[in-house]
CSV table of C-alpha atoms in Angstrom, one decimal:
chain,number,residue,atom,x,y,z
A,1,UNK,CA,-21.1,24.5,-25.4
A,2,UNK,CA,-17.3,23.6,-25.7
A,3,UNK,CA,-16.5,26.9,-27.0
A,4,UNK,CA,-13.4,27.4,-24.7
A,5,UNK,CA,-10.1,28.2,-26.8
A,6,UNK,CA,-7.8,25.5,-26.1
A,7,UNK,CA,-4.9,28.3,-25.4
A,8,UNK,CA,-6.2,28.0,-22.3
A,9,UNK,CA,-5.2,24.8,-20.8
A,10,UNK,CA,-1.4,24.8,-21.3
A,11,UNK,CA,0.0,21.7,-22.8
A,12,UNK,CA,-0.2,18.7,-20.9
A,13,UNK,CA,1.9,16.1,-23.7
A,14,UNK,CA,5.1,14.3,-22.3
A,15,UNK,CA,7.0,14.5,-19.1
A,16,UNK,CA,7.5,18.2,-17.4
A,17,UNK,CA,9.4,16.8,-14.1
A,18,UNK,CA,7.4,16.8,-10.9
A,19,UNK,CA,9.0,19.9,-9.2
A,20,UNK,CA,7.6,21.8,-12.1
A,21,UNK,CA,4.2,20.9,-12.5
A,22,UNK,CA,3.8,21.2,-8.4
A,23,UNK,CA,4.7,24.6,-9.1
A,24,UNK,CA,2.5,24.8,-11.7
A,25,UNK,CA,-0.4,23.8,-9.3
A,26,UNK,CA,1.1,26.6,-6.5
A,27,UNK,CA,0.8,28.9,-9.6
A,28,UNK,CA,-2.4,28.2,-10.4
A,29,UNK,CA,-3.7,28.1,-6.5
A,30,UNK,CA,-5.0,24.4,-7.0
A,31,UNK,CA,-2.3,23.3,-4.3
A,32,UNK,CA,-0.9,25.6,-1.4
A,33,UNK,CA,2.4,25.9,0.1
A,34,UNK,CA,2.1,24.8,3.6
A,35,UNK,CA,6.7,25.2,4.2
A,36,UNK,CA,6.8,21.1,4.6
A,37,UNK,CA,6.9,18.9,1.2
A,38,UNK,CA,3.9,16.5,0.8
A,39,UNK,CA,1.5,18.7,2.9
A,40,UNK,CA,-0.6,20.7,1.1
A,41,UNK,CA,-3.6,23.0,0.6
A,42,UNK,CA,-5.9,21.9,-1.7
A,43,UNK,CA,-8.5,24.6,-3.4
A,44,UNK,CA,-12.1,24.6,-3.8
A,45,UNK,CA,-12.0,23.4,-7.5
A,46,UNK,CA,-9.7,20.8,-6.6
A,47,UNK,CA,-12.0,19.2,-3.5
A,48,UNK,CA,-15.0,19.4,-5.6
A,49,UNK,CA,-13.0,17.2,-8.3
A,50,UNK,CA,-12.2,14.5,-5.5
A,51,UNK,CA,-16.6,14.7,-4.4
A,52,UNK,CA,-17.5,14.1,-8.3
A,53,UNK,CA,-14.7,11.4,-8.9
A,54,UNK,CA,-16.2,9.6,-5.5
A,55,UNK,CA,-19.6,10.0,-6.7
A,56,UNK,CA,-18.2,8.1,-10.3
A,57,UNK,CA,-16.8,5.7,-8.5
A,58,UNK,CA,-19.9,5.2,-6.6
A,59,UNK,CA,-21.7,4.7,-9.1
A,60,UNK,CA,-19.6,2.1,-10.9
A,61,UNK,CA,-19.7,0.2,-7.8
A,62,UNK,CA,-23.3,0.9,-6.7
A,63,UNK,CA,-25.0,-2.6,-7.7
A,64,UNK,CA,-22.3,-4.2,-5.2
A,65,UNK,CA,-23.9,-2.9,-2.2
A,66,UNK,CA,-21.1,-2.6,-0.1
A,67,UNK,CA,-21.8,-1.9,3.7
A,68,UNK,CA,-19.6,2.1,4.1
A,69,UNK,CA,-17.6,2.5,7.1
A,70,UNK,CA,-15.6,5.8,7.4
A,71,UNK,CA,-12.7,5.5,10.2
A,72,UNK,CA,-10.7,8.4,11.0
A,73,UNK,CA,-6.9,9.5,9.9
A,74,UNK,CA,-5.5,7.8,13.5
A,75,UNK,CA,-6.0,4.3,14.4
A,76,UNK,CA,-5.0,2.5,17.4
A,77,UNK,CA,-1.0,2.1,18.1
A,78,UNK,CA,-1.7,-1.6,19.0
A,79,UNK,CA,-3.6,-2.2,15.8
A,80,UNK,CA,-0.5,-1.0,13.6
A,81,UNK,CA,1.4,-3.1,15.9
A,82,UNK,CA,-0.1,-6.4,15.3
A,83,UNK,CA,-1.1,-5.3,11.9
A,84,UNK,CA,2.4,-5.8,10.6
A,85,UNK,CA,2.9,-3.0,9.0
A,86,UNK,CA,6.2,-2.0,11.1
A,87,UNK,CA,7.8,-5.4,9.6
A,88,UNK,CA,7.6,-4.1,6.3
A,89,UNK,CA,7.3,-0.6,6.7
A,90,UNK,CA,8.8,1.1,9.2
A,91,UNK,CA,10.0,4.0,6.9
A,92,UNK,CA,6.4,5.1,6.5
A,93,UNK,CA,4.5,5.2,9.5
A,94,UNK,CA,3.5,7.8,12.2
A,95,UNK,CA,3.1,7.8,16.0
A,96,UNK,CA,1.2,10.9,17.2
A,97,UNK,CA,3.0,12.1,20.3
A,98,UNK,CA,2.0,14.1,23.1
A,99,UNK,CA,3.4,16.5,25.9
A,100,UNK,CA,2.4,14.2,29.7
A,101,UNK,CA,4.5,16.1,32.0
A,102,UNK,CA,4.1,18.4,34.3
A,103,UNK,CA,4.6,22.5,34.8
A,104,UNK,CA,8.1,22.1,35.5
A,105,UNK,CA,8.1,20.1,32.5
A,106,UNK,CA,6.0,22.9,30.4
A,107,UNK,CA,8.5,25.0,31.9
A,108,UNK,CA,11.5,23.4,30.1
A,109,UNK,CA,9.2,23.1,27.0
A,110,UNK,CA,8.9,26.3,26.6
A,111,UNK,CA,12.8,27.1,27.7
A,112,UNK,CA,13.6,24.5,24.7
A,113,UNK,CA,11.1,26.5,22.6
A,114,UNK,CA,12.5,29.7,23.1
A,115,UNK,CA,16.3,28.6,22.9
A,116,UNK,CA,15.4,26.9,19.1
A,117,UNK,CA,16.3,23.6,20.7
A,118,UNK,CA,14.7,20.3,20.0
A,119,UNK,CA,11.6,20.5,22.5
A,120,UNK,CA,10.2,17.0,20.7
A,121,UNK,CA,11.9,14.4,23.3
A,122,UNK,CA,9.4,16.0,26.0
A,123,UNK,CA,6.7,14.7,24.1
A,124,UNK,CA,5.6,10.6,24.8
A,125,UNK,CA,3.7,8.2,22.5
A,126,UNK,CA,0.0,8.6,22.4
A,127,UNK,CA,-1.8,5.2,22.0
A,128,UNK,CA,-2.5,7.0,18.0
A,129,UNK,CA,-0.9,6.2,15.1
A,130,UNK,CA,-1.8,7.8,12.1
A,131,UNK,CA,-3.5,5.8,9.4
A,132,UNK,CA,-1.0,4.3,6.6
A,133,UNK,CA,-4.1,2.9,4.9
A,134,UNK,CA,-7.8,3.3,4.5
A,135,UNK,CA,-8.8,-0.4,5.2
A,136,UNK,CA,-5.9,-1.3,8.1
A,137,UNK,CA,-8.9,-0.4,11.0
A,138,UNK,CA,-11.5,-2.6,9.1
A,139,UNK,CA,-9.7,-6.0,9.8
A,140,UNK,CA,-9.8,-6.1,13.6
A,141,UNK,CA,-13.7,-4.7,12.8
A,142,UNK,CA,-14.8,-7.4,10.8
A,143,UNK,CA,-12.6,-10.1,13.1
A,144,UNK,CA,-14.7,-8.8,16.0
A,145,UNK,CA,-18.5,-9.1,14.7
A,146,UNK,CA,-17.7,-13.6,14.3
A,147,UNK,CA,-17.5,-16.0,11.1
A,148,UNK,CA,-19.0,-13.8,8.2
A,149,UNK,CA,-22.1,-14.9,6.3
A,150,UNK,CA,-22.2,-16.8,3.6
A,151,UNK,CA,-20.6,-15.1,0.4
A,152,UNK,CA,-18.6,-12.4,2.4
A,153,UNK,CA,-18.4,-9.3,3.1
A,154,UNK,CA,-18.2,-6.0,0.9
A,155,UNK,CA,-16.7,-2.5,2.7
A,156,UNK,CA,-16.7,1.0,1.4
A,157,UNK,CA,-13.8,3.0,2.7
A,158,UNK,CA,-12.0,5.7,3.0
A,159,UNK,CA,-9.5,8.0,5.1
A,160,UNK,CA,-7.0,10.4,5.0
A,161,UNK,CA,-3.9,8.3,5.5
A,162,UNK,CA,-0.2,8.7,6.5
A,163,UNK,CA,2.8,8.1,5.0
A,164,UNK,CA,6.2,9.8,5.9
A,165,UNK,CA,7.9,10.2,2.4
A,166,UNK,CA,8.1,13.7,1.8
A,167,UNK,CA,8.5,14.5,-1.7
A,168,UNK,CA,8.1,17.5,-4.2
A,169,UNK,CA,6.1,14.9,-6.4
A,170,UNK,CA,3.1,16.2,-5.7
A,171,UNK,CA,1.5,13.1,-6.5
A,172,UNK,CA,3.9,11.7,-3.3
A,173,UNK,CA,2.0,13.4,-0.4
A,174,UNK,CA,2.6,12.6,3.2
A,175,UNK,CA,-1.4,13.0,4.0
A,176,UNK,CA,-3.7,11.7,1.3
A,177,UNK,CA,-6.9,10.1,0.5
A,178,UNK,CA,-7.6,6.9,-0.1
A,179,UNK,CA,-11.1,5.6,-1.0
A,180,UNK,CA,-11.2,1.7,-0.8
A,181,UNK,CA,-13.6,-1.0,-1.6
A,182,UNK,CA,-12.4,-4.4,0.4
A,183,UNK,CA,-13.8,-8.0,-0.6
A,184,UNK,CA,-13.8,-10.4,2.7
A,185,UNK,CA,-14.4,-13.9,1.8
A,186,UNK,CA,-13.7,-17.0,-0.1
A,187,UNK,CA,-10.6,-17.1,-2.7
A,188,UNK,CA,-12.9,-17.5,-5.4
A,189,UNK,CA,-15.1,-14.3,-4.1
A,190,UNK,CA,-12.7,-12.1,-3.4
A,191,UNK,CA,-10.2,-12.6,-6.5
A,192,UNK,CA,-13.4,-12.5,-8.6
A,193,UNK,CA,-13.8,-9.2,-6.7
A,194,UNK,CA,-10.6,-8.6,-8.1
A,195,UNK,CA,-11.0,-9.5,-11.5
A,196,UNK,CA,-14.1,-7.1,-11.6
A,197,UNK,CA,-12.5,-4.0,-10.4
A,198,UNK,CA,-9.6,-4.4,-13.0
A,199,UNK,CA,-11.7,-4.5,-16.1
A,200,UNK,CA,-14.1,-1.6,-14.3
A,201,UNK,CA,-10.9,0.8,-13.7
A,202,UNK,CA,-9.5,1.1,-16.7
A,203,UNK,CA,-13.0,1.9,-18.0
A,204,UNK,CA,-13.9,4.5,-15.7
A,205,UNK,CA,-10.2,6.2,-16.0
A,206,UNK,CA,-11.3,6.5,-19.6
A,207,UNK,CA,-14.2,8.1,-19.8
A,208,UNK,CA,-12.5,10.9,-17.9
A,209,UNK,CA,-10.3,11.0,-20.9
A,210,UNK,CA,-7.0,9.7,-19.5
A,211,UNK,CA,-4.9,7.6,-20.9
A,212,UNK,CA,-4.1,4.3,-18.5
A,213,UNK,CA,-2.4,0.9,-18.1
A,214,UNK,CA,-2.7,-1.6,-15.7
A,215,UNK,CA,0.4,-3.3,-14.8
A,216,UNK,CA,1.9,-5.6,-12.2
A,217,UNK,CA,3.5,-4.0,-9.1
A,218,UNK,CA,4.7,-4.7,-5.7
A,219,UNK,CA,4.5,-2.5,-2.3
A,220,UNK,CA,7.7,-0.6,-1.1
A,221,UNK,CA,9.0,-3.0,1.6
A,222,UNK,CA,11.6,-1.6,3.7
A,223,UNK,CA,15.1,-3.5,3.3
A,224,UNK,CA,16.0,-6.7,1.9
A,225,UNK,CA,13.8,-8.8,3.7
A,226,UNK,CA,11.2,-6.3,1.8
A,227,UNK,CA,13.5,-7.4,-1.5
A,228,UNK,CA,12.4,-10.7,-1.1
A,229,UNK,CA,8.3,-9.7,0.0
A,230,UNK,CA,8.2,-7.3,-3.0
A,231,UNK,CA,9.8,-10.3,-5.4
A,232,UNK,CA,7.3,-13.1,-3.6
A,233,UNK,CA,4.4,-10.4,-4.3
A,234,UNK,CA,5.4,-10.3,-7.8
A,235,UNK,CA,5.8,-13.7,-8.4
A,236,UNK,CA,2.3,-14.5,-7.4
A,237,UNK,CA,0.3,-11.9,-8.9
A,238,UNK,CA,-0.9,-10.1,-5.3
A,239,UNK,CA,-0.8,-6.5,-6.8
A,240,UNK,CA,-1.6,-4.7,-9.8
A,241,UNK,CA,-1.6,-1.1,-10.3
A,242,UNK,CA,-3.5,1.2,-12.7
A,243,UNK,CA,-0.8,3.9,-13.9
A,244,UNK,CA,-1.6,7.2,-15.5
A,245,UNK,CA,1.1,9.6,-17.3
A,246,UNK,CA,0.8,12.3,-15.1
A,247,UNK,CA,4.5,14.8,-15.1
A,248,UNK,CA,6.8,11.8,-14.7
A,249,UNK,CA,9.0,9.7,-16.9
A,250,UNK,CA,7.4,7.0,-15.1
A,251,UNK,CA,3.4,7.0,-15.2
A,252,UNK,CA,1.9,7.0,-11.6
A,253,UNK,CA,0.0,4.7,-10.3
A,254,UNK,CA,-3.4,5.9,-9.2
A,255,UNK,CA,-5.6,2.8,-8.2
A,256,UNK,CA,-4.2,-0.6,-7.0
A,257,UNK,CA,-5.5,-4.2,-6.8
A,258,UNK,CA,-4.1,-6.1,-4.0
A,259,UNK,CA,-4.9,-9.7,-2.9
A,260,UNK,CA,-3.7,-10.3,0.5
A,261,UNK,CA,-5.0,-14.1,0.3
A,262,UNK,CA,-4.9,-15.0,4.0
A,263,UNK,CA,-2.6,-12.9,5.5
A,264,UNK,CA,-5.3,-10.5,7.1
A,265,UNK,CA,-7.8,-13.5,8.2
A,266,UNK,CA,-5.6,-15.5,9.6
A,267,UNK,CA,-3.6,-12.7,11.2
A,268,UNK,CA,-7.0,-11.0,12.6
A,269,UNK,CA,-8.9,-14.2,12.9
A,270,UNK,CA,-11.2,-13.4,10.4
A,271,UNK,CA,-13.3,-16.9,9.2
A,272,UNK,CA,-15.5,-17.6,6.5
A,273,UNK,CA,-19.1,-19.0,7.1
A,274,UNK,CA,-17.7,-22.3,7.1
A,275,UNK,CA,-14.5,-21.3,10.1
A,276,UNK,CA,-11.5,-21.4,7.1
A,277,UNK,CA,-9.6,-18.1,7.6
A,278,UNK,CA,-11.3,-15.7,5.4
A,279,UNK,CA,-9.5,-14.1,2.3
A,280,UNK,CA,-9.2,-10.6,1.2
A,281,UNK,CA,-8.2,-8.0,-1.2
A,282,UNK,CA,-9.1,-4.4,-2.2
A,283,UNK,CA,-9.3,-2.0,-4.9
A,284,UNK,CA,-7.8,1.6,-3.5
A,285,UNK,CA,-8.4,4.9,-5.6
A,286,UNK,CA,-5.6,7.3,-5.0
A,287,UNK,CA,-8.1,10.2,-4.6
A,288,UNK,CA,-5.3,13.4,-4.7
A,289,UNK,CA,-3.5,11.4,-7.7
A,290,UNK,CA,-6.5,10.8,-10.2
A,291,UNK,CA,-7.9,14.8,-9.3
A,292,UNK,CA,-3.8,15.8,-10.2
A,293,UNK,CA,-3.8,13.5,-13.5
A,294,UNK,CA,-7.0,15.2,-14.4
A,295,UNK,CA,-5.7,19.1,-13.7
A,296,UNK,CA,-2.6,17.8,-15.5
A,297,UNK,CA,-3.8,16.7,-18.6
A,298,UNK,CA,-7.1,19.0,-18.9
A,299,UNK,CA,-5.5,22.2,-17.6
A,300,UNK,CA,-6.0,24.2,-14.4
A,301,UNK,CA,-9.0,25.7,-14.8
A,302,UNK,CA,-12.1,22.9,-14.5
A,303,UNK,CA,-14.1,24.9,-16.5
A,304,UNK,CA,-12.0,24.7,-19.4
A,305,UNK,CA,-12.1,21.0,-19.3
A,306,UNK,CA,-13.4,19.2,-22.4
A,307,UNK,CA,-16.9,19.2,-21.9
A,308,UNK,CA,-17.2,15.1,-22.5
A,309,UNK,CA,-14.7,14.9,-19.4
A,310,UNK,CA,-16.9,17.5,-17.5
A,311,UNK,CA,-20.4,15.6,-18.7
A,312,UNK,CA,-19.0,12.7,-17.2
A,313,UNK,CA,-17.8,14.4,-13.8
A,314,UNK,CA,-20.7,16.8,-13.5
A,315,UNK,CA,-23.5,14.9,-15.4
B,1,UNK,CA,24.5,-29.1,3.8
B,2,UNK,CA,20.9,-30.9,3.3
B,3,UNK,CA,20.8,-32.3,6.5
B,4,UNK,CA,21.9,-29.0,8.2
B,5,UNK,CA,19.2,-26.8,6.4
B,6,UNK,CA,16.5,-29.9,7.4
B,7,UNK,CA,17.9,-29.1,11.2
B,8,UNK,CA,17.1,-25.7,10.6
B,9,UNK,CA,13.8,-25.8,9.5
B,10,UNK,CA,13.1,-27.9,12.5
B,11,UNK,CA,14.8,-25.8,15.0
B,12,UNK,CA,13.2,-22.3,13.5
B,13,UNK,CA,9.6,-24.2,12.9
B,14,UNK,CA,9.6,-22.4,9.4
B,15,UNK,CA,6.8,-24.8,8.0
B,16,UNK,CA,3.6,-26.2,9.8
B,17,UNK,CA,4.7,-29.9,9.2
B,18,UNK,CA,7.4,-32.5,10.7
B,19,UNK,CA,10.5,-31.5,8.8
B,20,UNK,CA,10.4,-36.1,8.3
B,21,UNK,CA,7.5,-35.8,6.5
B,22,UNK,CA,9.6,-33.6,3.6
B,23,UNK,CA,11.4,-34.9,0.8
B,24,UNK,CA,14.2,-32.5,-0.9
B,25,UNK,CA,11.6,-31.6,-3.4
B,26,UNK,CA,8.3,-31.0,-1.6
B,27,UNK,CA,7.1,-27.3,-2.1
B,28,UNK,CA,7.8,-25.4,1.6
B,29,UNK,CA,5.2,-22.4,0.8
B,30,UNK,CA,2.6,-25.7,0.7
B,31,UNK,CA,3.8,-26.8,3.8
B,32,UNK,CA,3.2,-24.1,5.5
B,33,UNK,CA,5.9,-20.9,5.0
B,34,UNK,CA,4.5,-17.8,4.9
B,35,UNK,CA,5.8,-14.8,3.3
B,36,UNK,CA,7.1,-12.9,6.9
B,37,UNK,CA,8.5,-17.0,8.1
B,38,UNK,CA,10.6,-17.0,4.5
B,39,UNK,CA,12.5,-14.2,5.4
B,40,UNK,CA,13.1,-15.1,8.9
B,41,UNK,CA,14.3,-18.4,7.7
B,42,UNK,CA,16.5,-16.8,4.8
B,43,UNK,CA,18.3,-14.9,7.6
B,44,UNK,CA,18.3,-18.1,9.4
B,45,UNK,CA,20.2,-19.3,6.8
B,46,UNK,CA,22.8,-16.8,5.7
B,47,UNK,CA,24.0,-17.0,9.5
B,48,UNK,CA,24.5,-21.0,9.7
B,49,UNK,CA,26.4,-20.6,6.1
B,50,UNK,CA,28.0,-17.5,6.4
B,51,UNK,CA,26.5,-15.8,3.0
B,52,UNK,CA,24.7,-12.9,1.9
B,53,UNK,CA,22.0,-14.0,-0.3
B,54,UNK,CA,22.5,-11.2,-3.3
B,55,UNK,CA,19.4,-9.9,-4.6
B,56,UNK,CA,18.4,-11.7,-7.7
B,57,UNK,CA,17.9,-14.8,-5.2
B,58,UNK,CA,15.7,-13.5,-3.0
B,59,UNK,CA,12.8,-14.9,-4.4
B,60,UNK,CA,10.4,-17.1,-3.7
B,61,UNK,CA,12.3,-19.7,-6.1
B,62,UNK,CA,14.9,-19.7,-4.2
B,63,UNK,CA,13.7,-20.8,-1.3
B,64,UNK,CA,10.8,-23.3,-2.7
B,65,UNK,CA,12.3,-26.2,-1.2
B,66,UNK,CA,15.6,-28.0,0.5
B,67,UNK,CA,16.8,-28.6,-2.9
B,68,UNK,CA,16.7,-25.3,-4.3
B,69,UNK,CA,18.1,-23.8,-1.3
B,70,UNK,CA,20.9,-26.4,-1.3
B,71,UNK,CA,21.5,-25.5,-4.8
B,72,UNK,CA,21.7,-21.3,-4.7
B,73,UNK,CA,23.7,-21.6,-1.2
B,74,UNK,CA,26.3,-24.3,-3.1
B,75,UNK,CA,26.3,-21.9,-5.8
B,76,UNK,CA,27.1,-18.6,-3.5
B,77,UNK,CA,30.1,-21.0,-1.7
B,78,UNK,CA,31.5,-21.7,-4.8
B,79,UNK,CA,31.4,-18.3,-5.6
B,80,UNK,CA,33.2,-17.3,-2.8
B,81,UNK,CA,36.3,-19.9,-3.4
């Protein structure tokens, strides 16, 4: 039955700002207020959106047989340190910090505490950093098991993941999910990989009745050294993006395609069957993005959704 | 100017290869620069010639090979007479 009157769902054409249609989702409980921009709760309806997007995209990807590998939201400091990831992003990332000292120093703490001073230089660097991405953990992984078999590797990922930007564009959080599939192997496997996931995204996307485009993109590369990375990304093709219209002027890119060609093998050691440093890329799903394009364009109650969208979803 | 941007691709090791072994035109990504080595050597090269590469250079054009580079920094001197 697809009975429900579509006063319901209020109108999702054109831009309404970001700042409004977060409020929208605090209005409508699918988001929660947590006092710091970027952090959210998320409701029932909306979780259960992310489990039957994942199962869709497990589905598309099911006859790939990837190997799944689930690593938590924090990762080793030394990791992010070799990883690179402070070259070219230092804006972004998180150190999890911990109180070492002693009672005189709880002491003082708690002085600092009480007087509404700044308590945080008491606290040290743990050896956690919080995740900035789903498959950064995976690379030392697969560097550590030896040359990979013949015709590569194929990983199912995903993790809540860091990145300090705080925003009211609720489709900018500072703690998000990313699920990720990652291709280790030869050029010709992984951009085929590639190749693959952008004809498959778009498709999926679709059938959840959203409008898409896939265009090409670079990453946010702090400064102008990152001016020239972001240009040298673009001029060789290394990233595409699938963008949705979600309450921006801009549309909002929701999964990515990146081709790292060597730069993880050769940085983790990673070699192909035959010992040539092993090529990668990956296709991410921004998994808090596509849920918000969906609540956006087919209203805030998921049982009013169009019932194609919700036969697709629910099956 | 060549000869002092060959000295400093030999001094910062920005390619894999003997700097000898390069003509003006040979392609430095294929020789060896990486993405993270480009930028080093495009601050490398703003200090020896006292410029600020402006935005629309930094590219990967730009920095191809000793003639390109040659070329933008003579054009960012003139610029500055």
């Amino acid at each position: 039955m697809d009975a429900a009157p579509q006063t319901a769902t209020p109108s999702a054409e054109g831009p309404i700002g970001a700042k409004a249609f977060l409020d929208q989702l605090f209005t409508a409980g699918v988001l929660t207020e947590t006092g710091v921009d970027g952090l959210y709760g998320r409701s029932g309806d909306f979780e259960e959106v992310i489990e039957r997007f994942e199962a869709l995209v497990t589905r598309y990807a099911g006859a790939d047989k990837a190997e799944r590998i689930h690593f938590p939201p924090g990762m080793p400091r030394p990791m992010l340190e070799k990883s690179g990831y402070l070259k070219s992003f230092p804006q972004l990332a998180g150190c999890v910090h911990s109180f070492m000292g002693g009672e005189a120093d709880h002491a003082r703490l708690l002085q600092m505490l009480a007087n509404g001073e700044d308590w945080t230089e008491l606290q040290q660097a743990t050896d956690v950093v919080l995740t900035p991405a789903a498959c950064y953990p995976l690379y030392p992984t697969v560097a550590k098991r030896g040359p990979m078999p013949e015709g590569g590797v194929l990983f199912d990922l995903k993790s809540y993941c860091f990145r300090h930007e705080p925003s009211q564009d609720p489709a900018r959080m500072q703690l998000f999910r990313m699920r990720e599939y990652v291709r280790i192997g030869s050029p010709e496997e992984v951009r085929a990989f590639r190749e693959s996931w952008l004809e498959r995204g778009p498709e999926l996307i679709r059938s959840l009745g959203l409008s898409c485009e896939i265009d090409l993109a670079n990453d946010p590369f702090f400064g102008r050294a990152g001016k020239m990375l972001a240009n040298n990304q673009r001029d060789q093709g290394l990233k595409f993006e699938l963008l949705i219209p979600v309450a921006n002027e801009k549309p909002t890119a929701c999964l990515s395609f990146n081709y790292h060609q060597d730069h993880f093998g050769t940085l983790w050691g990673i070699q192909q069957a035959d010992g040539a440093p092993a090529h990668s890329a990956c296709v991410g799903f921004g998994l808090e993005r596509v849920a918000l394009a969906l609540f956006r364009h087919h209203g805030m109650k998921v049982a009013d959704w169009p019932q194609s969208v919700r036969a697709v979803l629910w099956g | 100017m060549r000869d002092r941007i060959r000295k400093l691709i030999a001094e910062r090791k920005v390619v894999a290869v003997d700097v000898d072994t390069l003509t003006d035109t040979s392609d430095l990504y294929e020789a060896g620069l990486s993405s993270f080595a480009s930028i080093q050597f495009m601050l490398a090269l703003e200090d020896e010639f006292d410029i600020e590469f402006p935005e629309r250079m930094l590219t990967r054009k730009t920095f191809v090979s000793i003639e390109s580079i040659d070329r933008s920094i003579a054009e960012l001197i003139g610029e500055q007479v």
